[in-house]
Coordinates of C-alpha atoms in Angstrom, one line a residue:
Chain F
M27 CA 6.7 23.0 -67.2
R28 CA 10.0 21.3 -67.7
R29 CA 11.9 24.1 -65.9
V30 CA 9.5 23.8 -62.9
S31 CA 10.2 20.1 -62.9
E32 CA 14.0 20.8 -62.9
Q33 CA 13.7 23.4 -60.1
L34 CA 12.0 20.9 -57.9
G35 CA 14.4 18.0 -58.7
G36 CA 12.1 16.1 -61.0
V37 CA 8.3 16.1 -61.0
D38 CA 6.3 13.0 -61.8
R39 CA 3.1 14.6 -62.6
M40 CA 1.5 18.1 -62.9
S41 CA -2.2 18.8 -62.6
L42 CA -3.6 22.0 -63.9
Q43 CA -6.4 23.4 -61.7
M44 CA -8.7 25.1 -64.2
T45 CA -11.6 25.7 -61.9
N46 CA -12.9 29.2 -62.6
P47 CA -16.3 30.7 -61.7
R48 CA -16.3 32.8 -64.9
L49 CA -14.9 30.5 -67.4
A50 CA -17.4 29.5 -70.1
H51 CA -17.9 25.7 -70.6
A52 CA -16.7 25.9 -74.2
D53 CA -13.5 27.7 -73.1
L54 CA -12.7 25.1 -70.5
L55 CA -13.3 22.3 -72.9
R56 CA -11.0 24.0 -75.4
G57 CA -8.3 24.4 -72.6
I58 CA -8.6 20.7 -71.8
E59 CA -8.3 19.8 -75.5
L60 CA -5.2 22.0 -76.0
L61 CA -3.6 20.6 -72.8
G62 CA -4.1 17.1 -74.1
T63 CA -3.4 17.4 -77.7
E64 CA -0.7 20.2 -77.7
V65 CA 1.0 20.6 -74.4
A66 CA 1.1 17.1 -72.9
P67 CA 2.8 15.5 -76.0
Q68 CA 5.5 18.2 -76.1
V69 CA 6.2 17.7 -72.4
A70 CA 6.3 14.0 -72.8
A71 CA 8.6 14.2 -75.8
D72 CA 11.6 14.7 -73.5
Chain Q
M6 CA 6.1 13.9 -66.7
H7 CA 2.4 13.2 -66.7
I8 CA -0.1 16.0 -67.2
G9 CA -3.6 16.1 -65.7
V10 CA -6.4 18.3 -64.7
D11 CA -8.0 19.1 -61.3
S12 CA -11.3 20.7 -60.6
F13 CA -13.1 22.1 -57.6
V14 CA -16.4 22.2 -59.7
A15 CA -16.8 25.9 -59.1
A16 CA -20.3 27.4 -59.6
V17 CA -20.1 29.3 -62.8
T18 CA -21.6 32.5 -64.1
D19 CA -21.6 32.5 -67.9
P20 CA -19.4 35.4 -68.8
A21 CA -21.3 36.1 -72.0
T22 CA -24.8 36.2 -70.5
G23 CA -24.3 36.8 -66.8
R24 CA -26.5 33.8 -66.1
Q25 CA -25.6 31.6 -63.2
I26 CA -25.2 28.0 -64.4
G27 CA -27.4 25.8 -62.3
P28 CA -25.7 23.0 -60.2
A29 CA -27.2 20.1 -62.2
E30 CA -26.1 21.6 -65.5
R31 CA -22.7 22.4 -64.0
M32 CA -22.3 18.8 -62.9
G33 CA -23.2 17.7 -66.5
H34 CA -20.5 20.0 -67.8
L35 CA -18.0 18.6 -65.4
L36 CA -18.6 15.0 -66.6
E37 CA -18.1 16.3 -70.2
E38 CA -14.8 17.8 -69.1
I39 CA -13.7 14.5 -67.6
A40 CA -14.8 12.6 -70.7
L41 CA -12.9 14.9 -72.9
A42 CA -9.8 14.7 -70.8
D43 CA -10.0 11.0 -71.1
Q44 CA -10.4 11.2 -74.9
V45 CA -7.5 13.5 -75.5
G46 CA -5.2 11.2 -73.5
L47 CA -4.6 13.3 -70.3
Y48 CA -3.1 11.3 -67.5
S49 CA -5.4 12.2 -64.6
F50 CA -8.5 14.1 -63.4
G51 CA -8.8 15.1 -59.8
I52 CA -11.8 16.3 -57.9
G53 CA -11.4 18.5 -54.8
E54 CA -13.5 18.5 -51.6
H55 CA -15.0 21.7 -50.3
H56 CA -18.0 22.5 -48.1
R57 CA -18.7 26.0 -49.4
P58 CA -21.5 27.3 -51.6
E59 CA -19.3 28.3 -54.5
Y60 CA -18.0 24.7 -55.1
Y61 CA -20.0 21.6 -55.8
D62 CA -17.4 19.1 -54.9
S63 CA -18.5 18.2 -51.3
A64 CA -18.9 14.5 -52.3
P65 CA -15.9 13.7 -54.5
A66 CA -16.2 9.9 -54.3
V67 CA -19.7 10.2 -55.9
I68 CA -18.5 12.4 -58.7
L69 CA -15.5 10.1 -59.3
A70 CA -17.9 7.1 -59.6
A71 CA -19.8 8.8 -62.3
A72 CA -16.5 9.7 -64.0
A73 CA -15.1 6.1 -63.6
A74 CA -18.2 4.6 -65.3
R75 CA -17.8 6.8 -68.4
T76 CA -14.0 6.8 -68.9
E77 CA -11.6 4.2 -70.1
R78 CA -8.0 5.3 -69.5
I79 CA -7.6 8.4 -67.4
R80 CA -6.6 8.1 -63.8
L81 CA -9.1 9.5 -61.3
G82 CA -8.5 10.8 -57.8
S83 CA -9.3 13.2 -55.1
A84 CA -7.6 16.6 -54.8
V85 CA -7.8 16.3 -51.8
T86 CA -9.8 14.2 -49.5
V87 CA -10.1 16.1 -46.3
L88 CA -9.2 13.1 -44.2
S89 CA -9.4 14.9 -40.8
A90 CA -13.2 15.3 -41.2
A91 CA -13.8 11.8 -42.7
D92 CA -13.8 8.2 -41.4
P93 CA -10.8 6.4 -42.7
V94 CA -12.7 3.1 -43.0
R95 CA -15.4 4.8 -45.1
V96 CA -12.8 6.6 -47.2
F97 CA -11.0 3.3 -47.9
Q98 CA -14.2 1.5 -48.7
E99 CA -15.3 4.3 -51.1
F100 CA -12.0 4.5 -53.0
A101 CA -11.5 0.7 -53.1
T102 CA -15.0 0.5 -54.7
L103 CA -14.0 3.3 -57.1
D104 CA -11.0 1.2 -58.0
L105 CA -13.3 -1.7 -58.9
I106 CA -15.5 0.5 -61.0
S107 CA -12.6 2.1 -62.8
K108 CA -10.6 -1.1 -63.0
G109 CA -7.6 0.1 -61.2
R110 CA -7.4 3.8 -62.1
I111 CA -7.8 5.4 -58.7
D112 CA -5.4 7.6 -56.7
L113 CA -6.4 8.7 -53.2
V114 CA -4.8 12.0 -52.3
V115 CA -5.4 13.0 -48.7
G116 CA -4.7 16.3 -47.0
R117 CA -5.8 18.7 -44.4
G118 CA -7.4 21.0 -47.0
S119 CA -7.2 24.8 -47.5
F120 CA -10.5 25.6 -45.8
T121 CA -11.9 24.7 -42.4
E122 CA -15.6 24.5 -43.1
A123 CA -15.6 20.7 -42.6
F124 CA -14.7 21.1 -38.9
P125 CA -17.8 22.8 -37.6
L126 CA -19.9 21.0 -40.2
F127 CA -18.9 17.6 -38.9
G128 CA -18.7 18.6 -35.2
L129 CA -14.9 18.7 -35.0
D130 CA -12.7 21.0 -32.9
L131 CA -10.2 23.1 -34.9
A132 CA -7.8 22.6 -32.0
D133 CA -7.5 19.0 -33.1
Y134 CA -6.5 20.0 -36.7
D135 CA -3.2 18.2 -36.6
T136 CA -3.9 15.2 -34.5
L137 CA -7.1 14.4 -36.4
F138 CA -5.1 14.2 -39.6
T139 CA -2.1 12.2 -38.3
E140 CA -4.3 9.7 -36.4
K141 CA -6.6 9.1 -39.3
L142 CA -3.8 8.8 -41.8
D143 CA -2.2 6.2 -39.5
L144 CA -5.5 4.2 -39.5
L145 CA -5.9 4.6 -43.3
L146 CA -2.4 3.2 -43.9
R147 CA -3.2 0.3 -41.6
I148 CA -6.4 -0.5 -43.5
R149 CA -4.5 -0.4 -46.8
A150 CA -1.8 -2.7 -45.4
S151 CA -4.2 -5.4 -44.3
T152 CA -7.8 -6.4 -44.5
A153 CA -8.2 -7.1 -40.8
V154 CA -7.2 -4.1 -38.7
T155 CA -6.3 -3.7 -35.0
W156 CA -6.0 0.0 -34.1
S157 CA -6.9 2.4 -31.4
G158 CA -6.8 6.2 -31.1
R159 CA -8.3 9.3 -29.6
H160 CA -10.6 10.5 -32.3
R161 CA -12.3 7.4 -33.5
P162 CA -13.5 4.1 -31.9
A163 CA -11.0 1.3 -31.9
L164 CA -10.9 -1.6 -34.3
R165 CA -10.2 -5.1 -33.1
G166 CA -9.6 -7.3 -36.1
Q167 CA -12.6 -6.2 -38.1
G168 CA -12.1 -6.5 -41.9
V169 CA -12.5 -3.6 -44.4
F170 CA -13.9 -4.5 -47.8
P171 CA -13.7 -4.5 -50.7
R172 CA -10.0 -4.7 -51.6
P173 CA -8.9 -2.5 -54.6
V174 CA -7.9 -3.8 -58.0
Q175 CA -4.5 -2.3 -57.7
D176 CA -2.1 -4.3 -55.5
E177 CA -1.7 -1.2 -53.4
L178 CA -4.2 1.6 -53.6
P179 CA -2.0 4.7 -54.2
I180 CA -2.2 7.1 -51.3
W181 CA -0.7 10.5 -51.8
I182 CA -0.2 13.3 -49.3
G183 CA -1.5 16.7 -50.4
A184 CA 0.7 19.4 -48.8
G185 CA 0.3 23.1 -49.0
G186 CA 3.3 24.6 -47.4
S187 CA 3.9 23.5 -43.8
P188 CA 7.3 21.9 -43.5
A189 CA 5.8 19.3 -41.1
S190 CA 3.5 18.0 -43.8
F191 CA 6.4 17.6 -46.2
A192 CA 8.5 15.9 -43.6
R193 CA 5.7 13.6 -42.5
A194 CA 5.0 12.5 -46.1
G195 CA 8.7 11.7 -46.6
A196 CA 9.0 9.8 -43.4
L197 CA 6.0 7.7 -44.3
G198 CA 7.3 7.0 -47.8
L199 CA 4.1 8.4 -49.4
P200 CA 4.1 10.2 -52.7
L201 CA 3.7 13.9 -52.4
M202 CA 1.2 16.2 -54.1
V203 CA 2.3 19.8 -53.7
A204 CA -0.5 22.4 -53.9
I205 CA 0.9 25.6 -55.4
I206 CA -1.9 28.0 -54.8
G207 CA 0.2 31.2 -54.5
G208 CA 3.8 32.0 -55.4
E209 CA 6.3 30.6 -57.7
P210 CA 6.9 26.9 -57.9
R211 CA 10.6 27.1 -57.3
R212 CA 9.9 28.5 -53.8
F213 CA 8.8 25.1 -52.9
A214 CA 12.2 23.5 -53.7
P215 CA 13.4 23.6 -50.1
L216 CA 10.2 21.8 -49.0
V217 CA 10.4 19.2 -51.7
D218 CA 14.1 18.7 -50.7
L219 CA 13.0 18.3 -47.1
Y220 CA 10.5 15.6 -48.2
R221 CA 13.1 13.7 -50.1
R222 CA 15.6 13.8 -47.3
A223 CA 13.1 12.7 -44.7
G224 CA 12.2 9.9 -47.1
A225 CA 15.8 8.8 -47.6
Q226 CA 16.5 9.0 -43.8
A227 CA 13.5 6.7 -43.2
G228 CA 14.9 4.2 -45.7
H229 CA 12.4 4.7 -48.5
G230 CA 13.7 4.4 -52.1
P231 CA 13.4 7.2 -54.6
E232 CA 10.8 5.3 -56.6
R233 CA 8.4 5.7 -53.8
L234 CA 9.1 9.3 -53.3
K235 CA 7.1 10.7 -56.3
V236 CA 6.3 14.4 -56.4
G237 CA 3.3 15.8 -58.1
L238 CA 2.2 19.4 -58.5
H239 CA -1.2 20.9 -58.3
V240 CA -1.1 24.4 -59.9
F241 CA -3.5 26.9 -61.3
G242 CA -3.3 27.1 -65.0
Y243 CA -5.1 27.4 -68.3
V244 CA -4.2 26.9 -71.9
A245 CA -5.3 29.0 -74.8
E246 CA -4.1 29.9 -78.2
S247 CA -2.0 32.8 -76.9
T248 CA -0.7 34.1 -73.6
E249 CA -3.0 37.1 -73.7
A250 CA -6.0 35.0 -74.5
A251 CA -5.3 32.8 -71.6
A252 CA -4.8 35.6 -69.1
D253 CA -7.8 37.6 -70.3
T254 CA -10.1 34.6 -70.3
I255 CA -9.3 33.5 -66.7
Y256 CA -8.6 36.7 -64.9
P257 CA -12.2 37.6 -64.0
G258 CA -12.9 34.3 -62.3
W259 CA -9.4 34.2 -60.7
E260 CA -10.0 37.6 -59.3
E261 CA -13.4 36.6 -57.9
M262 CA -12.0 33.4 -56.2
F263 CA -9.0 35.2 -54.6
S264 CA -10.9 38.2 -53.5
T265 CA -13.2 36.0 -51.5
I266 CA -10.3 34.2 -50.0
S267 CA -8.4 37.5 -49.3
R268 CA -11.5 39.0 -47.6
E269 CA -11.8 36.0 -45.4
R270 CA -8.2 35.9 -44.5
G271 CA -7.6 39.7 -44.2
S272 CA -5.0 39.9 -47.0
P273 CA -5.1 42.5 -49.8
R274 CA -7.4 41.7 -52.7
P275 CA -6.3 41.7 -56.3
R276 CA -6.7 45.0 -58.0
G277 CA -6.7 44.1 -61.7
P278 CA -4.5 42.1 -63.9
S279 CA -1.9 44.8 -64.4
S280 CA -1.6 45.4 -60.6
M281 CA -0.6 41.8 -60.0
P282 CA 3.1 41.1 -59.6
P283 CA 4.4 39.5 -62.8
P284 CA 5.7 36.4 -61.2
A285 CA 2.3 35.5 -59.7
R286 CA 0.7 36.3 -63.0
T287 CA 2.9 34.0 -65.0
A288 CA 2.8 31.2 -62.5
H289 CA -1.0 31.2 -62.4
F290 CA -2.1 32.1 -65.9
S291 CA -0.1 31.1 -68.8
W292 CA 0.8 27.6 -69.9
V293 CA 1.7 27.9 -73.5
T294 CA 3.6 25.6 -75.8
R295 CA 7.2 26.0 -76.2
R296 CA 7.3 26.7 -79.9
P297 CA 9.4 29.7 -80.9
W298 CA 6.8 32.0 -82.6
P299 CA 7.2 35.6 -83.7
T300 CA 6.9 38.2 -80.9
R301 CA 3.6 39.7 -82.2
C302 CA 1.8 37.6 -79.6
G303 CA 3.7 39.2 -76.8
G304 CA 4.0 36.7 -74.1
F305 CA 5.0 36.8 -70.5
P306 CA 8.6 37.0 -69.2
S307 CA 9.7 33.5 -68.9
S308 CA 11.8 33.7 -65.8
S309 CA 9.1 32.6 -63.4
V310 CA 7.9 29.4 -65.0
G311 CA 10.4 28.9 -67.7
W312 CA 8.4 29.5 -70.9
T313 CA 10.6 30.5 -73.7
G314 CA 8.0 31.1 -76.4
C315 CA 4.3 31.3 -77.1
R316 CA 2.0 30.0 -79.6
C317 CA -0.3 32.4 -81.6
R318 CA -3.0 32.0 -84.1

């Protein structure tokens, strides 16, 4: 995510489109949880 | 960099049972997703707008109202409002009202959209695809700038000083331009000094660098400061405990979505995860944390999106 931001000269925000017609509800919730608790803090820690 | 989630509220077939999830249940699931995103501190949640049977997001403002009432911190917005097919007065009223309900957490992202169903549905001529958008954007910006509006155009009756209410909580309701790939869209957003949301639906993000550059240059030429020229990205992605888990979990639905689109547009359909070119695969599927873990989890080559490690359980 950081490298993409660099490639584009600095990105203010990134939204993940997780829409998927065969993604179980529990899996999508897990993805959201990981995005918020694991990924976002690491990205913000720059 | 702020991290958020977007959803088109796709109709879902439960992969374990093969059962189609009904629309009311699906909407309940969506509201749970947004509530969870709020709880885990994600920055934003955007709702798309589609007029197709496989997506339930034809009325994003209504969904956002439900979300606004049950969240505290997360920003909420459209992804994108198909402005060409809407009335700018109505759009502003809806999103200003949303801003009241959410106490100032709304972003309005307008675009021309990826699909064209809205045109015949609302009695519009595809030949007016460009002018509808530019004219309605002009009106929308005038409404944002002042309560009483004087404006005339080709596609919508004129206004002669009527007021548009309510006014949003935020001093200026953020209006972003959603752009997919046409240089004209990027240049227009820059010239108008509006923040840019880039929809990366296919291909590597770095291919958009020239377009983002065009946006910034157009903005600078028009005299807009860099603080106004914010860039956001809307990308497909998913997070799981490992790269393989992420790809395996989302490939079937991804394949279904893009086969439909390919069929409609006459391009080749995907033929299985291994037949997809690696750059597209990495750009779309795997967002993993950057911890250096042992190689037993495999992981995608990092060149496309810059991942240098993956996290395994």
